[in-house]
């Protein structure tokens, strides 16, 4: 039987991958890298995350302390000598500091710790696949484009945040320094919500749309499009890629693509329908960041108690991504047999329902760890 090491299983994408494995009763030995003080606490952290995906208790009880590998990618030397790693046949590497904030651990974890893990796994003779989860945004895409996968990164590309810079750097370093690693790189686009559980597993990024519509102003136009996929589609694609025959070194987008990306105007209509109110429509104005800064005193009235500086920072960073109007080609993934993705607007009502009662500052905390 295969042995699958999953990192990041207490997070959004890793959790969704484990959801699928447990619900499908996939015959695989699991090794789950978790940060905790002991295996019992590590197992409880995994279960706590899986409950957000409404996993039944009998499925959860299939997980045991033997499945837990305690470890922190900030200090990889503490777990890389665990002999169980020598039995691993597949790795799904979801762990990262996925934050647009200035988390001082971004480089240490996403680059140094991840490289140490890749170098260790490259020594495992039975390893068939190391599926690394990158991000489509790491290529620093040109605005208004349909982006195809490329293993090359533009020299001196300007990154909007340290996070995407770290993600492009680790891809390059793994290629250069681990030539024997059976590496496959999946680059999801923008992962928002779950088709059945909405934002219950994570409210990551969903709040950006709500924020713009509540302000009736943002930096993108209503005609701009955005490439969003649900986390369960992303997880299905990751597990398909894990067992695919893709060439070592291949890069594959997991994305909505040209066909299933949506306009902000569609998102406005979808949210309005779910909230049973009129869309913002013509009342919406595309504005500069400077205009949003001038509204700083109004933010508390619109959003309730909030840190004005953090709200403005969020608008600046996410506004910069929202105005890119990029779609990421999914031709490669579809040609490998993956079904087409749903549109964000197909399941946006679930996201609206599962964030009712949560303020924007509460929802955005997950993205500024
Ligand atoms: N969400 C998106 O829209 C999106 C889009 C494209 C690509 N991605 C990529 O998908 C991957 C997963 O993202 P996500 O959205 O699932 O993030 P997430 O919900 O924040 O989960 C991150 C996971 O990484 C783990 N982690 C962080 N620091 C660690 C460390 N020092 N040692 C060990 N584990 C550590 C976390 O563990 P703790 O629970 O212990 O913190 C958590 O399990 C990332 O590589 C990200 O770049 C995400």
Coordinates of N, CA and C and ligand atoms in Angstrom, one line a residue, residues 7-15 33-36 45 49 71-75 79 93-99 105 108-110 132-137 163 167 186-192 201-202 204-205 229 231 234 238 254 366-367 369, ligand 1:
X7 N 1.6 17.5 4.3 CA 1.9 18.6 5.2 C 0.8 19.6 5.0
X8 N 0.6 20.4 6.0 CA -0.4 21.5 6.0 C -1.8 21.0 6.2
X9 N -2.0 19.8 6.8 CA -3.3 19.1 6.9 C -4.2 19.8 8.0
X10 N -3.6 20.7 8.8 CA -4.5 21.5 9.7 C -5.0 22.8 9.0
X11 N -4.7 22.9 7.7 CA -5.1 24.1 7.0 C -6.2 23.9 6.0
X12 N -6.4 24.8 5.1 CA -7.5 24.8 4.2 C -7.4 23.8 3.1
X13 N -6.3 23.8 2.3 CA -6.1 22.9 1.2 C -5.8 21.5 1.7
X14 N -4.9 21.4 2.6 CA -4.5 20.1 3.2 C -5.7 19.4 3.8
X15 N -6.5 20.2 4.5 CA -7.8 19.7 5.2 C -8.7 19.1 4.1
X33 N 2.1 15.6 8.8 CA 3.0 16.5 9.5 C 2.2 17.6 10.2
X34 N 2.3 17.6 11.6 CA 1.5 18.6 12.4 C 2.4 19.2 13.4
X35 N 2.1 20.5 13.7 CA 2.8 21.2 14.8 C 2.0 21.0 16.0
X36 N 2.6 20.4 17.0 CA 1.9 20.2 18.3 C 3.0 19.7 19.3
X45 N -5.6 18.3 16.8 CA -5.6 19.5 15.9 C -6.1 19.1 14.5
X49 N -9.7 20.4 12.7 CA -9.8 21.0 11.4 C -10.8 20.2 10.5
X71 N 6.1 18.0 13.8 CA 7.2 18.7 13.2 C 6.8 20.1 12.7
X72 N 7.8 20.9 12.7 CA 7.7 22.3 12.3 C 8.7 22.6 11.2
X73 N 8.2 23.1 10.1 CA 9.1 23.4 9.0 C 10.0 24.6 9.3
X74 N 9.7 25.3 10.4 CA 10.7 26.3 10.9 C 11.9 25.7 11.5
X75 N 11.8 24.5 12.0 CA 12.9 23.7 12.6 C 12.9 22.3 12.0
X79 N 12.6 16.9 12.8 CA 11.7 15.7 12.4 C 12.2 15.0 11.2
X93 N 2.6 18.3 -0.5 CA 3.2 19.4 0.3 C 2.3 20.6 0.3
X94 N 1.4 20.7 1.2 CA 0.5 21.9 1.3 C 1.0 22.9 2.3
X95 N 1.9 22.6 3.2 CA 2.2 23.5 4.3 C 2.9 24.8 3.8
X96 N 2.6 25.9 4.3 CA 3.2 27.2 4.0 C 2.7 28.2 4.9
X97 N 3.4 29.3 5.1 CA 2.9 30.5 5.7 C 2.2 31.2 4.5
X98 N 0.8 31.0 4.5 CA 0.1 31.6 3.3 C -0.5 32.9 3.8
X99 N 0.3 33.9 4.0 CA -0.2 35.1 4.5 C 0.3 36.3 3.7
X105 N 8.2 34.5 9.5 CA 8.5 33.1 9.2 C 8.3 32.7 7.7
X108 N 11.6 31.5 6.2 CA 12.1 30.4 6.9 C 11.3 29.1 6.6
X109 N 10.0 29.2 6.5 CA 9.2 28.1 6.3 C 9.0 27.7 4.9
X110 N 8.6 28.7 4.1 CA 8.2 28.5 2.7 C 9.4 28.2 1.8
X132 N 4.2 19.3 -5.0 CA 4.3 20.6 -4.2 C 3.2 21.5 -4.6
X133 N 2.6 22.1 -3.6 CA 1.5 23.1 -3.9 C 2.1 24.5 -4.0
X134 N 2.2 25.0 -5.1 CA 2.7 26.4 -5.3 C 1.5 27.3 -5.4
X135 N 1.6 28.4 -6.1 CA 0.5 29.3 -6.3 C 0.6 30.0 -7.6
X136 N -0.5 30.1 -8.4 CA -0.5 30.6 -9.7 C 0.1 32.0 -9.7
X137 N -0.2 32.8 -8.7 CA 0.2 34.2 -8.6 C 1.7 34.3 -8.5
X163 N 5.1 36.7 0.2 CA 4.5 35.4 0.1 C 4.7 34.8 -1.3
X167 N 7.2 31.8 -2.8 CA 6.7 30.6 -3.5 C 7.4 30.4 -4.8
X186 N 1.8 21.8 -8.5 CA 0.4 22.2 -8.8 C 0.3 23.7 -8.3
X187 N -0.2 24.5 -9.2 CA -0.3 25.9 -8.9 C -1.8 26.3 -8.9
X188 N -2.5 26.2 -7.7 CA -3.9 26.7 -7.7 C -3.9 28.2 -7.9
X189 N -5.1 28.7 -8.4 CA -5.3 30.1 -8.6 C -5.7 30.7 -7.3
X190 N -7.0 31.1 -7.2 CA -7.5 31.7 -5.9 C -8.5 30.8 -5.4
X191 N -8.2 30.3 -4.2 CA -9.1 29.2 -3.6 C -10.1 29.9 -2.6
X192 N -11.4 29.8 -2.9 CA -12.4 30.5 -2.0 C -13.5 29.5 -1.7
X201 N -14.9 25.9 6.4 CA -13.5 25.5 6.6 C -12.6 26.7 6.7
X202 N -12.9 27.7 5.9 CA -12.0 28.9 5.9 C -12.7 30.0 5.2
X204 N -11.0 32.5 4.1 CA -9.9 33.1 3.3 C -10.4 33.7 2.0
X205 N -10.1 35.0 1.8 CA -10.3 35.8 0.6 C -11.8 36.1 0.3
X229 N -11.5 29.2 -7.6 CA -12.0 27.8 -7.6 C -12.3 27.4 -6.1
X231 N -12.3 24.9 -2.8 CA -11.2 24.1 -2.2 C -11.5 22.6 -2.5
X234 N -10.2 21.9 -5.8 CA -8.7 21.9 -5.8 C -8.2 20.6 -5.2
X238 N -5.7 17.9 -6.8 CA -4.4 17.5 -6.2 C -4.3 16.0 -6.1
X254 N -4.2 24.7 -11.3 CA -5.6 24.3 -10.9 C -6.4 25.6 -10.8
X366 N -7.9 35.3 9.2 CA -7.2 34.1 8.7 C -6.1 34.4 7.6
X367 N -6.3 35.6 6.9 CA -5.3 35.9 5.9 C -4.2 36.8 6.3
X369 N -2.2 36.2 9.3 CA -1.6 35.5 10.4 C -0.2 36.0 10.6
Ligands
LIG1 N1 -5.8 29.5 -0.3 C1 -5.5 29.9 -1.6 O1 -6.2 30.7 -2.2 C2 -4.2 29.3 -2.2 C3 -4.1 29.6 -3.6 C4 -3.0 29.1 -4.2 C5 -2.1 28.4 -3.5 N2 -2.2 28.1 -2.2 C6 -1.2 27.3 -1.5 O2 -1.8 26.2 -0.9 C7 -1.0 25.9 0.3 C8 -2.0 25.8 1.4 O3 -2.6 27.0 1.6 P1 -3.9 27.1 2.6 O4 -4.7 28.2 2.0 O5 -4.4 25.8 2.9 O6 -3.2 27.8 3.9 P2 -3.6 27.6 5.4 O7 -5.0 27.3 5.6 O8 -3.0 28.8 6.1 O9 -2.8 26.3 5.9 C9 -1.4 26.3 6.0 C10 -0.9 25.0 6.6 O10 0.5 25.0 6.6 C11 0.9 24.7 7.9 N3 2.1 25.4 8.4 C12 2.4 26.7 8.4 N4 3.6 26.9 9.0 C13 4.1 25.7 9.2 C14 5.3 25.2 9.8 N5 6.2 26.1 10.2 N6 5.5 23.9 9.9 C15 4.6 23.0 9.5 N7 3.4 23.4 9.0 C16 3.2 24.7 8.9 C17 -0.3 25.2 8.8 O11 -0.1 24.5 10.1 P3 -0.7 25.2 11.5 O12 -2.1 24.9 11.5 O13 0.2 24.6 12.5 O14 -0.4 26.7 11.3 C18 -1.4 24.7 8.0 O15 -1.7 23.4 8.2 C19 0.0 26.9 0.4 O16 1.2 26.4 -0.1 C20 -0.4 28.1 -0.4 O17 0.7 28.7 -1.0 C21 -3.3 28.6 -1.5

